[in-house]
PDB file of C-alpha atoms in Angstrom:
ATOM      1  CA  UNK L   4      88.418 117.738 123.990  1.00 74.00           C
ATOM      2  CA  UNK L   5      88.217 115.722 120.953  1.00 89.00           C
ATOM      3  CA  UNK L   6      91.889 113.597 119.931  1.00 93.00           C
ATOM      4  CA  UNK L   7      92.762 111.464 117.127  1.00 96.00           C
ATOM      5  CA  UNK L   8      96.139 109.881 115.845  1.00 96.00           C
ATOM      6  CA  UNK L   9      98.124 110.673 112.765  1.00 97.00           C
ATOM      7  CA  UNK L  10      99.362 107.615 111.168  1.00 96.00           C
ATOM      8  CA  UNK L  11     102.213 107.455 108.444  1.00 96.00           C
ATOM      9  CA  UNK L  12     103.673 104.506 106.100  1.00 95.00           C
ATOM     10  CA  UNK L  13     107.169 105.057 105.935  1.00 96.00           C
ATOM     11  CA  UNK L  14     110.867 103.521 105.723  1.00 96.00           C
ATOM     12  CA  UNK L  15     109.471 102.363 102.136  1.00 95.00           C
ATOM     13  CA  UNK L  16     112.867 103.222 100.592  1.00 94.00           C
ATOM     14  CA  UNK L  17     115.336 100.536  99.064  1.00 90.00           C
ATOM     15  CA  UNK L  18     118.977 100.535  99.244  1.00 87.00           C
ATOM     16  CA  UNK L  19     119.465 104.157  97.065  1.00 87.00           C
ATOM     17  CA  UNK L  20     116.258 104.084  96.034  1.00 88.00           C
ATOM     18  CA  UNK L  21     114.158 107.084  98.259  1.00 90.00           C
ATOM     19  CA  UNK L  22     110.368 106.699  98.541  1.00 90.00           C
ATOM     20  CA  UNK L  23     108.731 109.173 101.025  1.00 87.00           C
ATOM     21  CA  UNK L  24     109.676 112.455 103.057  1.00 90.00           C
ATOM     22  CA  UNK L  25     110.104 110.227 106.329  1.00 94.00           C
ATOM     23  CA  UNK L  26     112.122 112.975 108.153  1.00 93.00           C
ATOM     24  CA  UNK L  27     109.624 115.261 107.570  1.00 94.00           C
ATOM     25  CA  UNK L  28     106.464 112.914 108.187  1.00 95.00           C
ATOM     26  CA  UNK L  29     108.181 111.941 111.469  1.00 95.00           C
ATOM     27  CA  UNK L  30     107.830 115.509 112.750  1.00 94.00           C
ATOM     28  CA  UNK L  31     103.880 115.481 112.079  1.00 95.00           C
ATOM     29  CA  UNK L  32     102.336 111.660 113.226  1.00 96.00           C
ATOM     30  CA  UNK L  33     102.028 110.616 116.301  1.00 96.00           C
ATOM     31  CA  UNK L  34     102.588 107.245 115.292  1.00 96.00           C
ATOM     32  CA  UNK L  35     104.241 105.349 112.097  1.00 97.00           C
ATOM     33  CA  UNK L  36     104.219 101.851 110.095  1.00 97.00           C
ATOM     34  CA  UNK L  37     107.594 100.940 109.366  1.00 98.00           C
ATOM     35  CA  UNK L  38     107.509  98.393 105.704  1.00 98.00           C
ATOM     36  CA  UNK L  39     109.072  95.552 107.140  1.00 98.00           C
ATOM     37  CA  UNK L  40     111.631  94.394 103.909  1.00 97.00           C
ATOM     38  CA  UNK L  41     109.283  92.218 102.072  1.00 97.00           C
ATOM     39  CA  UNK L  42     107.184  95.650  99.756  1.00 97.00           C
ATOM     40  CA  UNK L  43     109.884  97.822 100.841  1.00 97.00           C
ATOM     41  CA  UNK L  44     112.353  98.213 103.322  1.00 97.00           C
ATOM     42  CA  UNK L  45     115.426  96.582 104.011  1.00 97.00           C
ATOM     43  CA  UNK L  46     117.583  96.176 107.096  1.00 97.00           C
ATOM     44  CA  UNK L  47     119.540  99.554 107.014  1.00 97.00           C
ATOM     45  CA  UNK L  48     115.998 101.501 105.991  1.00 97.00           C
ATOM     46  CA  UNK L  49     114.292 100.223 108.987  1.00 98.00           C
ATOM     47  CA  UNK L  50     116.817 101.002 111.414  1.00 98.00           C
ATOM     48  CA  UNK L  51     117.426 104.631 110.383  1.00 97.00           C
ATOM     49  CA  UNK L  52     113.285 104.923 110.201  1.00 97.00           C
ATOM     50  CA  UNK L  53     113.147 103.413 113.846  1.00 98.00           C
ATOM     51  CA  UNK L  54     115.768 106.093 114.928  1.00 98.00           C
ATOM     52  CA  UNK L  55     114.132 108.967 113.508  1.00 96.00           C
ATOM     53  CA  UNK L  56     110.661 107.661 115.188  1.00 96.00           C
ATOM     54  CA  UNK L  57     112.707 107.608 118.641  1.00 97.00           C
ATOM     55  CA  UNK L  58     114.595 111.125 118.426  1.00 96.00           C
ATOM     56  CA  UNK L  59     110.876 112.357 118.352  1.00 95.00           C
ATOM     57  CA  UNK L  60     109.282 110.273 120.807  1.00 93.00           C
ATOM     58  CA  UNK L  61     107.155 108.528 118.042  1.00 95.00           C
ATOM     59  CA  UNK L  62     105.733 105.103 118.414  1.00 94.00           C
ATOM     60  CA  UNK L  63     106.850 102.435 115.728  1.00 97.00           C
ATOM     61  CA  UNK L  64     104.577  99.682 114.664  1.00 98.00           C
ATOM     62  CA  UNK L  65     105.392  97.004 112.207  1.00 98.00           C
ATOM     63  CA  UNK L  66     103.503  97.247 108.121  1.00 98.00           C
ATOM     64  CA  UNK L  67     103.986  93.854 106.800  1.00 98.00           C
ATOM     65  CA  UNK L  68     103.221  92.806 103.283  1.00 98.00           C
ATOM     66  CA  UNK L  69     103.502  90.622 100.450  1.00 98.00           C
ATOM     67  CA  UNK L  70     106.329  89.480  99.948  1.00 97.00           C
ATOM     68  CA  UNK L  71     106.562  91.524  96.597  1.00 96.00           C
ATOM     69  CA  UNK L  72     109.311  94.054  96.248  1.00 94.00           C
ATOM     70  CA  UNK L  73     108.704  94.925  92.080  1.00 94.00           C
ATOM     71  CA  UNK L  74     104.625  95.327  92.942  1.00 95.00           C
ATOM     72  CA  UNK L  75     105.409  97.137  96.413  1.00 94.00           C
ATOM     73  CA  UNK L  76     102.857  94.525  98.006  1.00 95.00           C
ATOM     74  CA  UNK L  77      99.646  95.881  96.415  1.00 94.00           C
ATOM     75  CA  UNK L  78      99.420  93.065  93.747  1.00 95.00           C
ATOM     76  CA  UNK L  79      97.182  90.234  95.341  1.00 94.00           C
ATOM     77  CA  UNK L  80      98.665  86.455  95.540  1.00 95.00           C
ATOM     78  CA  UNK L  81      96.072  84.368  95.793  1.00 94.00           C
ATOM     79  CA  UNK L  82      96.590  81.085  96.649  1.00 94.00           C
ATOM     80  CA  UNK L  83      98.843  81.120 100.347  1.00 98.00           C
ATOM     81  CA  UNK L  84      97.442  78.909 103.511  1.00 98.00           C
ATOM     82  CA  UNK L  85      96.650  80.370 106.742  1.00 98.00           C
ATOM     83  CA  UNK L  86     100.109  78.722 107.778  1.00 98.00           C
ATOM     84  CA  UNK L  87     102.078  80.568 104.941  1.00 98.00           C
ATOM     85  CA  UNK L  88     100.368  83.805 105.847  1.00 98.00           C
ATOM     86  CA  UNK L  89     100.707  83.657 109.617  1.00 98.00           C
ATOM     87  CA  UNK L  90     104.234  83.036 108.232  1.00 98.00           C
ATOM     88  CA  UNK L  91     104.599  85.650 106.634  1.00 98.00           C
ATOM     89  CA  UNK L  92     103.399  88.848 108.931  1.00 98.00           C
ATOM     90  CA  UNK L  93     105.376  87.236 112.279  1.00 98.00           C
ATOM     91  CA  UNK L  94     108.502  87.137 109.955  1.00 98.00           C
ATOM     92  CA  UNK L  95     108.529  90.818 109.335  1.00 98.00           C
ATOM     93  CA  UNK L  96     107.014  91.590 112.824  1.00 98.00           C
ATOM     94  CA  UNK L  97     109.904  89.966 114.394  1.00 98.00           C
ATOM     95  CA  UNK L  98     112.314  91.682 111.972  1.00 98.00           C
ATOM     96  CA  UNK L  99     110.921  95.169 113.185  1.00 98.00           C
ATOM     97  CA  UNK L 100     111.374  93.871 116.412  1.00 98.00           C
ATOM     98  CA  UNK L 101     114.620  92.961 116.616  1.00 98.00           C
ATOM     99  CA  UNK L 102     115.927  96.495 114.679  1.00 98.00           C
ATOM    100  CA  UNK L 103     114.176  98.153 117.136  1.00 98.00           C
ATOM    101  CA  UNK L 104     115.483  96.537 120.306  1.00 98.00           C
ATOM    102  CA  UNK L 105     119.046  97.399 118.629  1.00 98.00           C
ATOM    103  CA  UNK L 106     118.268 100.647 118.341  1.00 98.00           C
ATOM    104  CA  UNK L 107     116.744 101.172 121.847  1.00 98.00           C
ATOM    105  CA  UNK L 108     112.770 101.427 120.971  1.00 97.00           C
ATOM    106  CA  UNK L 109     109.994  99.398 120.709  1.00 96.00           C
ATOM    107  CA  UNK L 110     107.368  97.800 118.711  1.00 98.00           C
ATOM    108  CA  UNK L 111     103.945  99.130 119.780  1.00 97.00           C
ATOM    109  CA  UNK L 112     101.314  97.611 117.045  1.00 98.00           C
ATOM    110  CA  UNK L 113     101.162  96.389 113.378  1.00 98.00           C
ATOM    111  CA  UNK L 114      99.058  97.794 110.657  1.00 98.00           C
ATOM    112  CA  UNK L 115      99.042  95.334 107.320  1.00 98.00           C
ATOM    113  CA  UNK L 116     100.235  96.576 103.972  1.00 97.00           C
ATOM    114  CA  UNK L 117      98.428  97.087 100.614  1.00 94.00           C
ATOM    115  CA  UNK L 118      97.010  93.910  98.914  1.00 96.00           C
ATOM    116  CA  UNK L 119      97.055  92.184 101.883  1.00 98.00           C
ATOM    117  CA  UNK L 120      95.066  94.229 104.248  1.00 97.00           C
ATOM    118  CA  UNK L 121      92.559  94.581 100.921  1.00 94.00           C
ATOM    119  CA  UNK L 122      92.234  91.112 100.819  1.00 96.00           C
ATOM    120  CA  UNK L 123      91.814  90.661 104.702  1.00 97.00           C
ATOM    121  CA  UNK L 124      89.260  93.327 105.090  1.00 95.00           C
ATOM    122  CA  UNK L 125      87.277  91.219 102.738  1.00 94.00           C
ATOM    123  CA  UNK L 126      88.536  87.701 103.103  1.00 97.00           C
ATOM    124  CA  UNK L 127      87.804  86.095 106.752  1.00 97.00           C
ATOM    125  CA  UNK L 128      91.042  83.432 106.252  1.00 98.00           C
ATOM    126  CA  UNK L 129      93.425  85.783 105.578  1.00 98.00           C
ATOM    127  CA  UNK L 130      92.187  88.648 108.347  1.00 98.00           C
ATOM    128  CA  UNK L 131      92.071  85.950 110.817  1.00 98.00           C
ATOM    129  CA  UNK L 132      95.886  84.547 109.598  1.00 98.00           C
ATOM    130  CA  UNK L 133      96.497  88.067 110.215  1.00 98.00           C
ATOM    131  CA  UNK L 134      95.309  88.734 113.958  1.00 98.00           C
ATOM    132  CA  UNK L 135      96.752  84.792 114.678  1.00 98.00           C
ATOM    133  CA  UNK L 136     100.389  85.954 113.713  1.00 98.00           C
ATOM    134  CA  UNK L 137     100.084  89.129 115.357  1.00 98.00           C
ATOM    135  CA  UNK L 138      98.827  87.334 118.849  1.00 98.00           C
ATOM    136  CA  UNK L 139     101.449  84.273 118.644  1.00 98.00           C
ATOM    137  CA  UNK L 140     104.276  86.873 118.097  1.00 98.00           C
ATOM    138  CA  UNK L 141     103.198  89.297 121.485  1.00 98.00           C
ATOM    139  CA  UNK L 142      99.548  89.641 122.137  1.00 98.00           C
ATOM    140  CA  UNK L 143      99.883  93.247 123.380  1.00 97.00           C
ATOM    141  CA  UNK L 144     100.918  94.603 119.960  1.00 98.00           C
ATOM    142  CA  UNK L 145      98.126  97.047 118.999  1.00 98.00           C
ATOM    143  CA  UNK L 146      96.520  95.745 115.827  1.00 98.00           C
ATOM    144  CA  UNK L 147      95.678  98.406 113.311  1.00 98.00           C
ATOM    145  CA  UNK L 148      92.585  97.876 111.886  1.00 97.00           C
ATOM    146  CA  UNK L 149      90.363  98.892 108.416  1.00 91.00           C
ATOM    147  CA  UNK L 150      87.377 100.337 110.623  1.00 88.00           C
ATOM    148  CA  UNK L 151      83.924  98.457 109.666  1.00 89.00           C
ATOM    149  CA  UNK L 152      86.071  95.774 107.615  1.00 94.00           C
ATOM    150  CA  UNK L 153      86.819  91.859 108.739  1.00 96.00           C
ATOM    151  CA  UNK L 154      90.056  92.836 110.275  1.00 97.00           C
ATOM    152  CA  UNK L 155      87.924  93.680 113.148  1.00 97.00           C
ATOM    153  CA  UNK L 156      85.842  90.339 113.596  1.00 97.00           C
ATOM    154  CA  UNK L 157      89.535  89.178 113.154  1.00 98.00           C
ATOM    155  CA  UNK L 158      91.193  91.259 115.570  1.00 98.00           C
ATOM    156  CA  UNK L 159      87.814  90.742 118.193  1.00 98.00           C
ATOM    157  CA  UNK L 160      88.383  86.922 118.246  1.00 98.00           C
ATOM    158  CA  UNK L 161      92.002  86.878 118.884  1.00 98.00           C
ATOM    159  CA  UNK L 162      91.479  89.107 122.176  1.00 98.00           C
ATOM    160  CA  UNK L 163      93.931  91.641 120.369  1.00 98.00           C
ATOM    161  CA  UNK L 164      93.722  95.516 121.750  1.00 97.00           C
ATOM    162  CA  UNK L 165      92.840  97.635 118.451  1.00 97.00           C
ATOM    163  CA  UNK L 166      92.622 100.686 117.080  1.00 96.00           C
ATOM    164  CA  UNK L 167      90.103 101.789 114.329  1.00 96.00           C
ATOM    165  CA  UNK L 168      91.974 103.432 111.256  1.00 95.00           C
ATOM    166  CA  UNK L 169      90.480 105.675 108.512  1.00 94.00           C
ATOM    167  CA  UNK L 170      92.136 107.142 105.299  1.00 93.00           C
ATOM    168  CA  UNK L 171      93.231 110.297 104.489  1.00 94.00           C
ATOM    169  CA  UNK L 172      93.792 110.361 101.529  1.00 92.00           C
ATOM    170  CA  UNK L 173      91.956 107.338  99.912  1.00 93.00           C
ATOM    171  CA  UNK L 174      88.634 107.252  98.640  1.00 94.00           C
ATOM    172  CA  UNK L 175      86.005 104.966 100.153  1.00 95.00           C
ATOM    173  CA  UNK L 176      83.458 102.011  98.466  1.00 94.00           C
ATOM    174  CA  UNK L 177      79.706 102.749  99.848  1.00 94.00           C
ATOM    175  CA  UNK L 178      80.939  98.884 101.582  1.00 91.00           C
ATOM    176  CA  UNK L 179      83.353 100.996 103.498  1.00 90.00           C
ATOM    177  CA  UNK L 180      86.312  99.474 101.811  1.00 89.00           C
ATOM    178  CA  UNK L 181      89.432 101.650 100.022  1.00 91.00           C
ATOM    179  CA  UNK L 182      88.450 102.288  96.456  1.00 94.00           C
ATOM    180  CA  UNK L 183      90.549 100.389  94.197  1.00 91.00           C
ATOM    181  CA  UNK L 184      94.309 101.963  93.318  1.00 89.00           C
ATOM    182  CA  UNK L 185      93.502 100.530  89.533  1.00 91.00           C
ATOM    183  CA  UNK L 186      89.905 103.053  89.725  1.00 94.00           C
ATOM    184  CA  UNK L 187      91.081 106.528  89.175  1.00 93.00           C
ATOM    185  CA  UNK L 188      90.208 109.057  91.650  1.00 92.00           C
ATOM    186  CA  UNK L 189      91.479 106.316  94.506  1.00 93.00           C
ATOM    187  CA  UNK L 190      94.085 108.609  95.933  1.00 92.00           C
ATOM    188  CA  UNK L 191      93.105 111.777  97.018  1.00 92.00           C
ATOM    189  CA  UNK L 192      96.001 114.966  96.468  1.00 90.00           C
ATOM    190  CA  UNK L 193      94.127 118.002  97.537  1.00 92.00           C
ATOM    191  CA  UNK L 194      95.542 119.556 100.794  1.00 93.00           C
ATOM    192  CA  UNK L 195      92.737 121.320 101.767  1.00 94.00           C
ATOM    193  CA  UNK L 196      90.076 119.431 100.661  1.00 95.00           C
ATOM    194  CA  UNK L 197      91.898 116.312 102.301  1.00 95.00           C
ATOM    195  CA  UNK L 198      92.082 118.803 105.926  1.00 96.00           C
ATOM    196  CA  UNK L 199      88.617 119.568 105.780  1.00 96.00           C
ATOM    197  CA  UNK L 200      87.151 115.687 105.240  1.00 95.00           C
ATOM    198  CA  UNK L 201      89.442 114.342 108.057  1.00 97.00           C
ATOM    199  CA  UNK L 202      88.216 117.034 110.301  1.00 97.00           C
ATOM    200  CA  UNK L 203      84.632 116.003 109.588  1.00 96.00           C
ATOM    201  CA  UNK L 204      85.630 112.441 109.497  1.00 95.00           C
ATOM    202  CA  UNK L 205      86.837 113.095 113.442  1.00 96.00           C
ATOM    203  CA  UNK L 206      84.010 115.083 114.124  1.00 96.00           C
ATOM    204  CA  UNK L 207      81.515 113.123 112.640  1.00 95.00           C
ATOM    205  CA  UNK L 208      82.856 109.463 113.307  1.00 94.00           C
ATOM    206  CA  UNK L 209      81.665 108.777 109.485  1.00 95.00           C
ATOM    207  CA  UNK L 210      83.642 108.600 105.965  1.00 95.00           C
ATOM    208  CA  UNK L 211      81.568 109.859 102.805  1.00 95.00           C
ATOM    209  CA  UNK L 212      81.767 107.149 100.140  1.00 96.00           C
ATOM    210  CA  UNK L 213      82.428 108.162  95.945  1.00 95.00           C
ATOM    211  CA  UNK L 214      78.532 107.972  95.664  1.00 96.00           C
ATOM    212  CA  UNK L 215      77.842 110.485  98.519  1.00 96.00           C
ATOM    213  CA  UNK L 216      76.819 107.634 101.131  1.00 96.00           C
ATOM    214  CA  UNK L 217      77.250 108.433 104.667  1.00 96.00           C
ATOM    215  CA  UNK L 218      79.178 105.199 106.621  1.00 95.00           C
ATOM    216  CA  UNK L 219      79.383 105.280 109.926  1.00 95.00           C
ATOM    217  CA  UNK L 220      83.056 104.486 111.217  1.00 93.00           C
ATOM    218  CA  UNK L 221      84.723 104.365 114.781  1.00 93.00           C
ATOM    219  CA  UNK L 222      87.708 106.670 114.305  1.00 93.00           C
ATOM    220  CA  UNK L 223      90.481 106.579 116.364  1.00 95.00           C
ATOM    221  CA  UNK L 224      93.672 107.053 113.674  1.00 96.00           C
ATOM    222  CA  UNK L 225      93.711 108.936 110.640  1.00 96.00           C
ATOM    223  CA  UNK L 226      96.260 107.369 107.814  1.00 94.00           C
ATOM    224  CA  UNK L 227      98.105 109.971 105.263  1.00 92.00           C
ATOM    225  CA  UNK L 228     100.366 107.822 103.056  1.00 86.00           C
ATOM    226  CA  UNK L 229     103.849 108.872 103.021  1.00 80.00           C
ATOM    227  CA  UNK L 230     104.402 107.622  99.595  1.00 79.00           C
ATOM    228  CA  UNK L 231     101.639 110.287  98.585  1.00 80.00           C
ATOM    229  CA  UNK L 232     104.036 113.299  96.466  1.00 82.00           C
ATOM    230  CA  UNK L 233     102.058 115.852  98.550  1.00 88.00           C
ATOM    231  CA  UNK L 234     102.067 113.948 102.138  1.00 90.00           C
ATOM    232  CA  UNK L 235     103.395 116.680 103.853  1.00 94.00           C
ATOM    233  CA  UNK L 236     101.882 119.585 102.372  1.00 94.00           C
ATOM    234  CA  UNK L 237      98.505 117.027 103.163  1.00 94.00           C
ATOM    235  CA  UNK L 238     100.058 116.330 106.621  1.00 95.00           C
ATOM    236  CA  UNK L 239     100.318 119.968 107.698  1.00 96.00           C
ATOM    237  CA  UNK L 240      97.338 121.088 106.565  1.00 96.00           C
ATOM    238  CA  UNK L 241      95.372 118.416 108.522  1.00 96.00           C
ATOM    239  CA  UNK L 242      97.156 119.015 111.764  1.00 96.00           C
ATOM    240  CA  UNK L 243      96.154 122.610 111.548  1.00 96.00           C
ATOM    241  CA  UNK L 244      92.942 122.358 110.441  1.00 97.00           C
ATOM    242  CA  UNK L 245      92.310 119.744 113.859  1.00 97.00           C
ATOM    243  CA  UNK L 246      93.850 122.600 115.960  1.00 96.00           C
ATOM    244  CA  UNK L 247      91.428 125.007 114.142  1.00 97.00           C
ATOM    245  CA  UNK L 248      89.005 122.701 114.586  1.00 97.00           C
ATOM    246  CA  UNK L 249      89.878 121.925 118.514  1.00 97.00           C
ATOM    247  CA  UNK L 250      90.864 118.447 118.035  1.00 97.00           C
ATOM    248  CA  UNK L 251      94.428 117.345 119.707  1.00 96.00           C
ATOM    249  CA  UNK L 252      96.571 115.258 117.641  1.00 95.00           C
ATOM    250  CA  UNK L 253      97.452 113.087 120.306  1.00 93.00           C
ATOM    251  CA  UNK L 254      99.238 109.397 120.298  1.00 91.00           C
ATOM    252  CA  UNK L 255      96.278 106.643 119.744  1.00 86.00           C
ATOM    253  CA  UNK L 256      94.102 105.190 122.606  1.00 73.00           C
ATOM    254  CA  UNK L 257      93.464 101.582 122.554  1.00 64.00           C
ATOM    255  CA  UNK L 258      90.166  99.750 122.010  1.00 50.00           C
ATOM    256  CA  UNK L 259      88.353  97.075 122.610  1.00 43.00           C
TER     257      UNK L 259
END
């Protein structure tokens, strides 16, 4: 039988500030990115996201970003070192990590956040910054990666176990990268029509660009943002489209 993970962003709320249905999210992945206090986050948000993901018996991996709270980490900043950016993710990794060991679970991989993961996909320096942080922190942390994209040569040289991630609910460059947020039409909203692409994404192992293009993709999680207004109406409706389809929804598998 055919399986694939459900992957959520969450714990992207601020102080009072709410972002995301994480309670409800929680109850449909199998596995979710916790925003590490640099886009979103802070100390109390991650721990109360951690504890949800362990009442449910849902695996926790860190989502670093920028270090860009107004811009929520999808605003590019050019102009970091390797050293700054290596920096940068095993900061918030080990911040994950240590809210987690207080609250009695564990970090199993790290997915990177918004500009940064756009950049890396394209941008060998900063994937490879990426995968060197990731490896010097705790070499068995899964790394999440942009299927097709440089976060894969990236991940491949660093030894690091991996999973291949597509989008939901993002639209695809005939490249195979995310369509710009800034392009409209990026983010997809559509329940149903959402359902029925990730079960051919899954079925297929291929993501249909804007154009109509055909890219082949190794599959092995499916991303639905949690910040998306509809994420769980989206979330539902691809879970049961899977069962219709006979897929499991089933915790990821690692990769070479």
């Amino acid at each position: 039988m055919a399986s694939i993970d459900l992957n959520c962003d969450l714990g992207e709320s601020f102080g009072p500030w709410e972002m995301g249905h994480d309670a409800e999210m929680i109850e449909l992945a199998t596995s979710v990115n916790v925003a590490c206090g640099f886009h979103a986050g802070d100390a109390d948000i991650m721990r109360k996201t951690v504890e949800l993901a362990k009442a449910k018996g849902v695996s926790v991996g860190a989502h670093p970003g920028y270090r860009d709270l107004h811009g929520f980490g999808r605003r590019p900043m050019p102009g970091l070192t390797s050293s700054e950016i290596e920096n940068l993710i095993a900061y918030q990794i080990g911040a994950l990590q240590a809210i987690a060991t207080a609250a009695g679970h564990k970090v199993t991989h790290v997915k990177a956040h918004g500009a940064i993961s756009n950049v890396a996909c394209e941008d060998d320096m900063t994937a490879r910054a990426i995968a060197n942080a990731i490896k010097a922190v705790d070499p068995s942390l899964i790394f999440v990666v942009l299927a097709n994209s440089k976060l894969v040569t990236a991940g491949e040289a660093a030894n690091l176990p991996m999973v291949h991630e597509v989008f939901a609910d993002r639209a695809y460059e005939d490249n195979g990268n995310l369509v710009s947020r800034k392009k409209p039409g990026a983010v997809l909203h559509d329940a149903r029509e959402i359902a029925d692409r990730v079960v051919r994404m899954v079925q297929d192992g291929a993501v249909v660009s804007v154009t109509g293009k055909v890219i082949k993709m190794r599959t092995d999680t499916v991303c639905i943002h949690g910040d998306n207004p509809t994420a769980v109406e989206i979330a539902r409706g691809v879970r049961q489209a899977l069962k219709n389809a006979g897929i499991a929804v089933t915790p990821f598998k690692t990769g070479a």
